[in-house]
Amino acid sequence: MKTIDELLSEGVSGRRVFVRADLNVPLDSGTITDDGRIRAVLPTVKALADAGAKVVVASHLGRPKGAPDPAFSLAPAASRLGELLGSAVAFATDTVGESALATVAGLADGQVAVIENLRFNAGETAKDDAERAAFADRLAELADVYVGDGFGAVHRKHASVYDLPARLPHAAGFLIATEVGVLKKLTEDVKRPYVVVLGGAKVSDKLAVIDELLGKADRLLIGGGMAYTFLKAKGYEIGSSLLQEDQIPTVQEYIERAEKTGVELVLPVDVLVAPAFPDLKTKAPADPTAVAADAVPADRMGLDIGPETRKLYASKITDAATVFWNGPMGVFEHPDFAEGTKAVAQALLDSPAFTVVGGGDSAAAVRLLGFDENAFGHISTGGGASLEYLEGKTLPGLAALED
């Protein structure tokens, strides 16, 4: 895989460089609530601009249905990128149309432009190879060189991620190089004990990675909504907590495998429950109560790990040499149910281990709860991509950058 350092050493001055970034930031009425992904691609964009390239930044945002939708415009992201760069960033109001062509043509050496949401064109995400290829051909008209730096999208076989690099000289940006380097530390010659903390809502989202990690991790700590399917699989009463009943047989098999292979599978010993899911807008008090994990009242739902589980999980992280965490322990967006996620984040900070926060909601929680991002070993920009890499899958966007 060619690196951006090699590309820069060859010279990019005057060349149009297409940077496939991940600017898929959360928006609230057009206002960016977390600019972490924009800041993550900043080193690549700045290095190219400083070297005199005409930088064309492209990304998706949200899930528009193959047509323009103002709610998913990249205009706020382009504006924020300009603020972070300290220089004006041009913005094209389409992806491959007149505005994009004119905007790119108007760039001077060292200037940056952002084109509109790639997913406003159906060809970006098309299952049909020919349709995707046709869109990639049009994107290729905007550039002389391709730099892949949108790690959060490399597990997608999309036109700008998979097809476009085949049409242009290509290299991996700083972010992708860093992400791959970190993930190799989690899969090759791992320092042990290796502890994996998994949370989030659905156990089905994590089945493949659990299956893989049962043969690689020393300890698996389970939290979040997915924990209740594990607890139910052990015969526990879980009240009205989130449950994926169809996954119980698979979870039971994983529990048995963990016992046979000596992997320590750690489940909550107590949980915080409430009568109903909390109001995340008003943050009104939700009447939380701590109960034993095997005795959730029928009229209550589990919404966070309890105080004893927080202590237990922290103790299981303390002696680790490597820790990977993906998924919050509870409904961290509400103050009544944020303590479990906060406890895990703090345990990572207190541990001497190499710590990796696996993107997605975990990264959002770290920022929302006020932790210093730089205090962790690494915070990934791609939760789904990280998990698929750990599952041993070939990621299309990384395969496309190989020579």
Short mmCIF file of C-alpha atoms in Angstrom, two decimals:
data_model
loop_
_atom_site.label_atom_id
_atom_site.label_comp_id
_atom_site.label_asym_id
_atom_site.label_seq_id
_atom_site.Cartn_x
_atom_site.Cartn_y
_atom_site.Cartn_z
CA MET A 1 0.00 0.00 0.00
CA LYS A 2 1.53 3.28 -1.11
CA THR A 3 1.65 5.91 1.62
CA ILE A 4 0.96 9.59 1.39
CA ASP A 5 4.58 10.23 2.39
CA GLU A 6 5.67 8.49 -0.81
CA LEU A 7 3.14 10.48 -2.81
CA LEU A 8 4.34 13.77 -1.33
CA SER A 9 7.96 12.86 -2.04
CA GLU A 10 7.06 12.40 -5.71
CA GLY A 11 5.51 15.87 -5.77
CA VAL A 12 1.86 16.88 -5.98
CA SER A 13 2.15 20.58 -6.77
CA GLY A 14 -0.43 21.58 -9.35
CA ARG A 15 -2.02 18.13 -9.38
CA ARG A 16 -5.68 17.58 -8.55
CA VAL A 17 -5.78 15.19 -5.59
CA PHE A 18 -9.10 13.53 -4.73
CA VAL A 19 -9.26 12.81 -0.99
CA ARG A 20 -11.97 10.33 -0.02
CA ALA A 21 -12.57 11.48 3.55
CA ASP A 22 -15.16 10.56 6.15
CA LEU A 23 -16.99 13.76 7.00
CA ASN A 24 -20.06 11.86 8.18
CA VAL A 25 -20.51 14.07 11.24
CA PRO A 26 -23.60 14.27 13.47
CA LEU A 27 -25.79 17.30 12.79
CA ASP A 28 -28.45 18.99 14.90
CA SER A 29 -30.50 21.37 12.75
CA GLY A 30 -27.47 21.93 10.53
CA THR A 31 -25.04 22.41 13.41
CA ILE A 32 -22.17 19.93 13.81
CA THR A 33 -22.25 18.39 17.29
CA ASP A 34 -18.99 16.42 16.98
CA ASP A 35 -16.26 17.41 14.49
CA GLY A 36 -13.93 14.52 15.35
CA ARG A 37 -14.03 12.99 11.88
CA ILE A 38 -13.22 16.32 10.23
CA ARG A 39 -10.25 16.84 12.52
CA ALA A 40 -9.09 13.29 11.78
CA VAL A 41 -8.60 13.98 8.06
CA LEU A 42 -7.07 17.42 8.63
CA PRO A 43 -3.39 16.28 8.59
CA THR A 44 -3.81 14.69 5.15
CA VAL A 45 -5.66 17.64 3.64
CA LYS A 46 -3.22 20.16 5.10
CA ALA A 47 -0.13 18.25 3.96
CA LEU A 48 -1.43 18.05 0.41
CA ALA A 49 -2.46 21.70 0.32
CA ASP A 50 0.87 22.81 1.79
CA ALA A 51 2.60 20.81 -0.95
CA GLY A 52 0.71 22.77 -3.61
CA ALA A 53 -1.94 20.22 -4.57
CA LYS A 54 -5.41 21.19 -5.68
CA VAL A 55 -7.29 19.20 -3.05
CA VAL A 56 -10.77 17.83 -3.80
CA VAL A 57 -12.37 16.42 -0.64
CA ALA A 58 -15.31 14.04 -0.99
CA SER A 59 -17.45 12.17 1.53
CA HIS A 60 -20.87 10.80 2.31
CA LEU A 61 -23.08 12.05 5.12
CA GLY A 62 -26.03 10.10 6.47
CA ARG A 63 -28.21 7.89 4.30
CA PRO A 64 -29.88 9.97 1.57
CA LYS A 65 -31.63 7.81 -1.02
CA GLY A 66 -29.48 8.45 -4.07
CA ALA A 67 -30.79 11.97 -4.65
CA PRO A 68 -30.09 15.46 -3.24
CA ASP A 69 -31.52 16.07 0.22
CA PRO A 70 -30.72 19.37 1.99
CA ALA A 71 -30.82 17.65 5.38
CA PHE A 72 -27.67 15.72 4.41
CA SER A 73 -25.68 18.50 2.75
CA LEU A 74 -21.94 18.59 3.40
CA ALA A 75 -21.98 22.41 3.46
CA PRO A 76 -21.59 22.56 7.29
CA ALA A 77 -18.67 20.12 7.13
CA ALA A 78 -16.99 22.16 4.39
CA SER A 79 -17.37 25.30 6.47
CA ARG A 80 -15.88 23.61 9.54
CA LEU A 81 -12.99 22.20 7.50
CA GLY A 82 -12.20 25.74 6.38
CA GLU A 83 -12.23 26.96 9.98
CA LEU A 84 -9.83 24.20 11.04
CA LEU A 85 -7.53 24.82 8.08
CA GLY A 86 -7.60 28.56 8.65
CA SER A 87 -8.33 29.20 4.98
CA ALA A 88 -11.35 29.32 2.70
CA VAL A 89 -12.69 26.03 1.36
CA ALA A 90 -14.69 26.11 -1.87
CA PHE A 91 -17.93 24.12 -1.93
CA ALA A 92 -19.52 22.46 -4.95
CA THR A 93 -23.28 22.07 -4.75
CA ASP A 94 -23.25 18.79 -6.65
CA THR A 95 -20.98 15.75 -6.93
CA VAL A 96 -20.06 15.40 -10.60
CA GLY A 97 -22.15 18.10 -12.26
CA GLU A 98 -21.48 21.62 -13.43
CA SER A 99 -20.79 23.01 -9.97
CA ALA A 100 -18.24 20.30 -9.15
CA LEU A 101 -16.45 20.66 -12.49
CA ALA A 102 -16.35 24.47 -12.23
CA THR A 103 -15.28 24.46 -8.57
CA VAL A 104 -12.40 22.08 -9.20
CA ALA A 105 -11.36 23.93 -12.35
CA GLY A 106 -11.21 27.15 -10.33
CA LEU A 107 -8.81 25.83 -7.70
CA ALA A 108 -5.35 27.35 -7.49
CA ASP A 109 -2.37 25.37 -6.23
CA GLY A 110 -2.72 24.78 -2.49
CA GLN A 111 -6.48 25.40 -2.41
CA VAL A 112 -9.14 23.01 -1.11
CA ALA A 113 -12.66 22.24 -2.27
CA VAL A 114 -15.39 19.97 -0.91
CA ILE A 115 -17.91 18.45 -3.30
CA GLU A 116 -21.47 17.69 -2.23
CA ASN A 117 -22.55 14.44 -0.57
CA LEU A 118 -21.47 11.46 -2.69
CA ARG A 119 -24.63 9.60 -1.78
CA PHE A 120 -26.72 12.22 -3.58
CA ASN A 121 -25.84 10.10 -6.63
CA ALA A 122 -27.30 6.57 -6.73
CA GLY A 123 -24.15 5.28 -8.41
CA GLU A 124 -22.13 5.71 -5.22
CA THR A 125 -23.82 2.87 -3.34
CA ALA A 126 -25.19 0.85 -6.29
CA LYS A 127 -25.05 -2.93 -6.04
CA ASP A 128 -24.74 -3.05 -9.82
CA ASP A 129 -21.06 -2.98 -10.79
CA ALA A 130 -21.67 -1.13 -14.06
CA GLU A 131 -23.68 1.63 -12.36
CA ARG A 132 -20.99 2.10 -9.73
CA ALA A 133 -18.27 2.09 -12.38
CA ALA A 134 -20.06 4.77 -14.40
CA PHE A 135 -20.18 7.05 -11.37
CA ALA A 136 -16.51 6.33 -10.59
CA ASP A 137 -15.63 7.31 -14.16
CA ARG A 138 -17.25 10.70 -13.63
CA LEU A 139 -15.53 11.20 -10.30
CA ALA A 140 -12.20 10.37 -11.94
CA GLU A 141 -12.65 13.36 -14.24
CA LEU A 142 -12.20 15.60 -11.19
CA ALA A 143 -8.71 14.40 -10.26
CA ASP A 144 -5.26 13.20 -11.24
CA VAL A 145 -4.49 11.28 -8.04
CA TYR A 146 -6.57 9.48 -5.39
CA VAL A 147 -5.89 9.45 -1.65
CA GLY A 148 -8.02 7.18 0.52
CA ASP A 149 -8.45 8.56 4.02
CA GLY A 150 -12.04 7.79 4.95
CA PHE A 151 -11.47 4.85 7.26
CA GLY A 152 -15.08 4.86 8.41
CA ALA A 153 -16.14 3.84 4.88
CA VAL A 154 -13.46 1.31 3.86
CA HIS A 155 -15.74 -1.64 4.65
CA ARG A 156 -18.17 -0.43 1.96
CA LYS A 157 -17.90 -1.49 -1.69
CA HIS A 158 -18.88 1.96 -2.91
CA ALA A 159 -17.79 3.81 -6.03
CA SER A 160 -15.60 6.41 -4.31
CA VAL A 161 -14.09 3.82 -1.97
CA TYR A 162 -13.58 0.76 -4.16
CA ASP A 163 -13.96 1.63 -7.88
CA LEU A 164 -12.32 5.05 -8.07
CA PRO A 165 -8.83 4.03 -6.82
CA ALA A 166 -8.57 1.60 -9.77
CA ARG A 167 -8.89 4.54 -12.15
CA LEU A 168 -6.21 6.81 -10.65
CA PRO A 169 -2.74 6.57 -9.10
CA HIS A 170 -3.54 6.05 -5.43
CA ALA A 171 -2.17 6.18 -1.91
CA ALA A 172 -3.36 5.82 1.68
CA GLY A 173 -3.73 8.99 3.72
CA PHE A 174 -2.29 9.50 7.19
CA LEU A 175 -5.52 8.47 8.94
CA ILE A 176 -5.90 5.14 7.15
CA ALA A 177 -2.21 4.35 7.68
CA THR A 178 -2.63 5.01 11.41
CA GLU A 179 -5.86 3.02 11.70
CA VAL A 180 -4.40 -0.02 9.94
CA GLY A 181 -1.26 0.14 12.07
CA VAL A 182 -3.35 0.15 15.24
CA LEU A 183 -5.57 -2.71 14.10
CA LYS A 184 -2.52 -4.83 13.33
CA LYS A 185 -1.56 -4.43 17.00
CA LEU A 186 -4.93 -5.99 17.85
CA THR A 187 -4.57 -8.92 15.44
CA GLU A 188 -0.86 -9.67 15.02
CA ASP A 189 1.53 -10.37 17.90
CA VAL A 190 -0.92 -8.97 20.47
CA LYS A 191 0.45 -8.03 23.89
CA ARG A 192 -1.41 -9.94 26.61
CA PRO A 193 -3.60 -10.01 28.59
CA TYR A 194 -5.83 -8.89 25.73
CA VAL A 195 -9.16 -7.54 27.00
CA VAL A 196 -12.09 -6.67 24.73
CA VAL A 197 -15.04 -4.64 26.00
CA LEU A 198 -18.16 -4.84 23.84
CA GLY A 199 -21.38 -2.90 24.29
CA GLY A 200 -24.04 -1.23 22.19
CA ALA A 201 -27.66 -2.08 21.58
CA LYS A 202 -27.79 -5.25 19.48
CA VAL A 203 -25.88 -8.45 20.01
CA SER A 204 -26.48 -9.29 16.33
CA ASP A 205 -24.16 -6.41 15.38
CA LYS A 206 -21.31 -8.04 17.28
CA LEU A 207 -21.83 -11.76 16.66
CA ALA A 208 -19.12 -12.11 14.02
CA VAL A 209 -16.52 -10.24 16.04
CA ILE A 210 -17.36 -12.24 19.19
CA ASP A 211 -16.99 -15.43 17.19
CA GLU A 212 -13.53 -14.34 16.03
CA LEU A 213 -12.39 -12.96 19.39
CA LEU A 214 -13.32 -16.13 21.29
CA GLY A 215 -10.16 -17.57 19.79
CA LYS A 216 -7.97 -14.51 20.30
CA ALA A 217 -8.93 -12.45 23.36
CA ASP A 218 -8.15 -13.44 26.93
CA ARG A 219 -11.19 -11.68 28.35
CA LEU A 220 -14.50 -10.44 26.91
CA LEU A 221 -16.54 -7.92 28.93
CA ILE A 222 -20.13 -7.52 27.75
CA GLY A 223 -22.33 -4.49 28.43
CA GLY A 224 -24.96 -2.29 26.81
CA GLY A 225 -28.27 -3.49 25.45
CA MET A 226 -26.61 -6.59 24.00
CA ALA A 227 -25.82 -7.84 27.52
CA TYR A 228 -29.47 -8.67 28.20
CA THR A 229 -29.55 -11.33 25.49
CA PHE A 230 -26.54 -12.93 27.21
CA LEU A 231 -28.25 -12.69 30.60
CA LYS A 232 -31.45 -14.19 29.20
CA ALA A 233 -29.38 -16.99 27.64
CA LYS A 234 -28.24 -17.83 31.18
CA GLY A 235 -31.85 -18.06 32.30
CA TYR A 236 -32.00 -14.69 34.09
CA GLU A 237 -35.07 -12.49 34.40
CA ILE A 238 -34.47 -9.30 32.37
CA GLY A 239 -37.87 -7.57 32.60
CA SER A 240 -38.59 -5.36 29.59
CA SER A 241 -34.91 -4.92 28.71
CA LEU A 242 -33.76 -5.06 25.10
CA LEU A 243 -33.74 -8.67 23.92
CA GLN A 244 -32.92 -10.37 20.63
CA GLU A 245 -34.62 -13.66 21.37
CA ASP A 246 -33.63 -15.23 18.04
CA GLN A 247 -29.96 -14.84 19.01
CA ILE A 248 -30.20 -16.75 22.30
CA PRO A 249 -29.06 -20.13 20.84
CA THR A 250 -25.97 -18.49 19.29
CA VAL A 251 -25.17 -16.64 22.51
CA GLN A 252 -25.53 -19.86 24.51
CA GLU A 253 -23.07 -21.52 22.15
CA TYR A 254 -20.61 -18.65 22.66
CA ILE A 255 -20.91 -18.95 26.43
CA GLU A 256 -20.13 -22.66 26.20
CA ARG A 257 -17.20 -22.06 23.84
CA ALA A 258 -15.73 -19.46 26.17
CA GLU A 259 -15.81 -21.97 29.03
CA LYS A 260 -14.16 -24.69 26.92
CA THR A 261 -11.43 -22.46 25.46
CA GLY A 262 -10.58 -20.65 28.69
CA VAL A 263 -11.69 -17.22 27.51
CA GLU A 264 -13.06 -15.26 30.45
CA LEU A 265 -16.53 -14.05 29.42
CA VAL A 266 -17.64 -11.42 31.95
CA LEU A 267 -21.29 -10.35 32.22
CA PRO A 268 -22.93 -7.71 34.43
CA VAL A 269 -23.60 -8.69 38.03
CA ASP A 270 -25.97 -5.75 38.54
CA VAL A 271 -27.74 -3.26 36.29
CA LEU A 272 -29.50 0.08 36.50
CA VAL A 273 -33.17 -0.17 35.64
CA ALA A 274 -36.01 2.30 35.08
CA PRO A 275 -39.72 2.09 34.22
CA ALA A 276 -39.16 3.34 30.66
CA PHE A 277 -36.53 4.49 28.22
CA PRO A 278 -35.34 7.96 29.27
CA ASP A 279 -36.14 11.20 27.45
CA LEU A 280 -32.87 12.13 25.76
CA LYS A 281 -34.06 15.62 24.80
CA THR A 282 -35.19 16.94 28.16
CA LYS A 283 -32.83 14.72 30.20
CA ALA A 284 -35.62 14.50 32.78
CA PRO A 285 -34.82 12.29 35.83
CA ALA A 286 -35.56 8.66 34.96
CA ASP A 287 -35.88 7.08 38.44
CA PRO A 288 -32.96 4.62 38.10
CA THR A 289 -32.56 1.73 40.53
CA ALA A 290 -29.71 -0.78 40.84
CA VAL A 291 -30.79 -4.44 40.89
CA ALA A 292 -29.04 -7.78 40.59
CA ALA A 293 -28.48 -8.82 36.98
CA ASP A 294 -30.59 -11.95 37.47
CA ALA A 295 -33.53 -10.16 39.07
CA VAL A 296 -34.75 -7.35 36.83
CA PRO A 297 -38.40 -6.62 37.74
CA ALA A 298 -40.93 -7.42 35.04
CA ASP A 299 -41.96 -3.77 34.72
CA ARG A 300 -38.39 -2.39 34.48
CA MET A 301 -35.78 -2.25 31.73
CA GLY A 302 -32.03 -2.35 32.10
CA LEU A 303 -30.35 0.82 30.84
CA ASP A 304 -26.79 0.70 32.23
CA ILE A 305 -24.43 -1.55 34.13
CA GLY A 306 -24.67 -1.15 37.90
CA PRO A 307 -22.12 0.07 40.46
CA GLU A 308 -20.80 -3.41 41.31
CA THR A 309 -20.34 -4.22 37.62
CA ARG A 310 -18.46 -0.95 37.12
CA LYS A 311 -15.98 -2.00 39.80
CA LEU A 312 -15.77 -5.53 38.37
CA TYR A 313 -15.11 -4.34 34.82
CA ALA A 314 -12.50 -1.82 35.97
CA SER A 315 -10.70 -4.61 37.83
CA LYS A 316 -10.73 -6.77 34.69
CA ILE A 317 -9.12 -3.95 32.68
CA THR A 318 -6.47 -2.97 35.24
CA ASP A 319 -3.94 -5.70 34.45
CA ALA A 320 -4.45 -5.69 30.67
CA ALA A 321 -1.64 -5.08 28.18
CA THR A 322 -4.05 -4.45 25.28
CA VAL A 323 -7.65 -3.22 25.46
CA PHE A 324 -10.15 -2.78 22.62
CA TRP A 325 -13.48 -1.15 23.48
CA ASN A 326 -16.45 -0.88 21.13
CA GLY A 327 -19.91 0.10 22.30
CA PRO A 328 -21.27 2.00 25.33
CA MET A 329 -22.33 0.24 28.52
CA GLY A 330 -25.69 1.99 28.68
CA VAL A 331 -27.73 4.95 27.47
CA PHE A 332 -24.78 7.30 28.01
CA GLU A 333 -26.59 10.26 26.42
CA HIS A 334 -28.69 10.54 29.61
CA PRO A 335 -26.88 11.47 32.83
CA ASP A 336 -28.73 8.84 34.87
CA PHE A 337 -27.26 6.07 32.69
CA ALA A 338 -23.84 7.41 31.76
CA GLU A 339 -21.83 6.12 34.72
CA GLY A 340 -21.18 2.65 33.30
CA THR A 341 -19.71 4.00 30.09
CA LYS A 342 -17.80 6.61 32.06
CA ALA A 343 -16.36 3.91 34.34
CA VAL A 344 -15.08 1.88 31.39
CA ALA A 345 -13.51 4.95 29.77
CA GLN A 346 -11.82 5.86 33.05
CA ALA A 347 -10.56 2.29 33.48
CA LEU A 348 -8.92 2.49 30.06
CA LEU A 349 -7.23 5.74 31.08
CA ASP A 350 -6.04 4.23 34.36
CA SER A 351 -4.65 1.13 32.69
CA PRO A 352 -1.04 0.97 31.45
CA ALA A 353 -2.34 -1.01 28.47
CA PHE A 354 -2.36 0.02 24.83
CA THR A 355 -5.98 1.19 24.61
CA VAL A 356 -8.12 1.47 21.50
CA VAL A 357 -11.58 3.03 21.42
CA GLY A 358 -13.31 1.46 18.44
CA GLY A 359 -15.14 4.41 16.95
CA GLY A 360 -18.88 4.93 16.63
CA ASP A 361 -20.83 5.54 19.83
CA SER A 362 -17.78 4.77 21.99
CA ALA A 363 -15.84 7.64 20.45
CA ALA A 364 -18.89 9.89 20.74
CA ALA A 365 -19.25 8.95 24.40
CA VAL A 366 -15.61 9.78 25.14
CA ARG A 367 -16.16 13.28 23.77
CA LEU A 368 -19.62 13.81 25.29
CA LEU A 369 -18.45 12.72 28.73
CA GLY A 370 -15.54 15.14 28.66
CA PHE A 371 -12.54 12.81 28.44
CA ASP A 372 -9.24 13.91 26.90
CA GLU A 373 -9.10 12.10 23.55
CA ASN A 374 -5.31 12.25 23.51
CA ALA A 375 -5.12 10.25 26.75
CA PHE A 376 -6.23 7.06 24.96
CA GLY A 377 -3.87 5.01 22.85
CA HIS A 378 -6.10 5.48 19.80
CA ILE A 379 -9.67 6.52 19.03
CA SER A 380 -10.82 5.01 15.77
CA THR A 381 -12.95 6.93 13.29
CA GLY A 382 -14.67 3.78 12.04
CA GLY A 383 -16.60 1.52 14.36
CA GLY A 384 -18.00 -0.76 11.66
CA ALA A 385 -14.71 -0.87 9.75
CA SER A 386 -12.76 -1.68 12.92
CA LEU A 387 -15.09 -4.55 13.80
CA GLU A 388 -14.98 -6.04 10.31
CA TYR A 389 -11.17 -5.86 10.32
CA LEU A 390 -11.11 -7.70 13.64
CA GLU A 391 -13.51 -10.26 12.18
CA GLY A 392 -10.83 -11.04 9.60
CA LYS A 393 -12.80 -9.71 6.65
CA THR A 394 -11.22 -8.16 3.57
CA LEU A 395 -12.22 -4.50 3.53
CA PRO A 396 -12.92 -3.29 -0.03
CA GLY A 397 -11.49 0.19 0.53
CA LEU A 398 -8.20 -1.17 1.86
CA ALA A 399 -7.95 -3.82 -0.86
CA ALA A 400 -8.43 -1.09 -3.48
CA LEU A 401 -5.41 0.83 -2.12
CA GLU A 402 -3.10 -2.17 -2.46
CA ASP A 403 -0.85 -2.03 -5.51
#
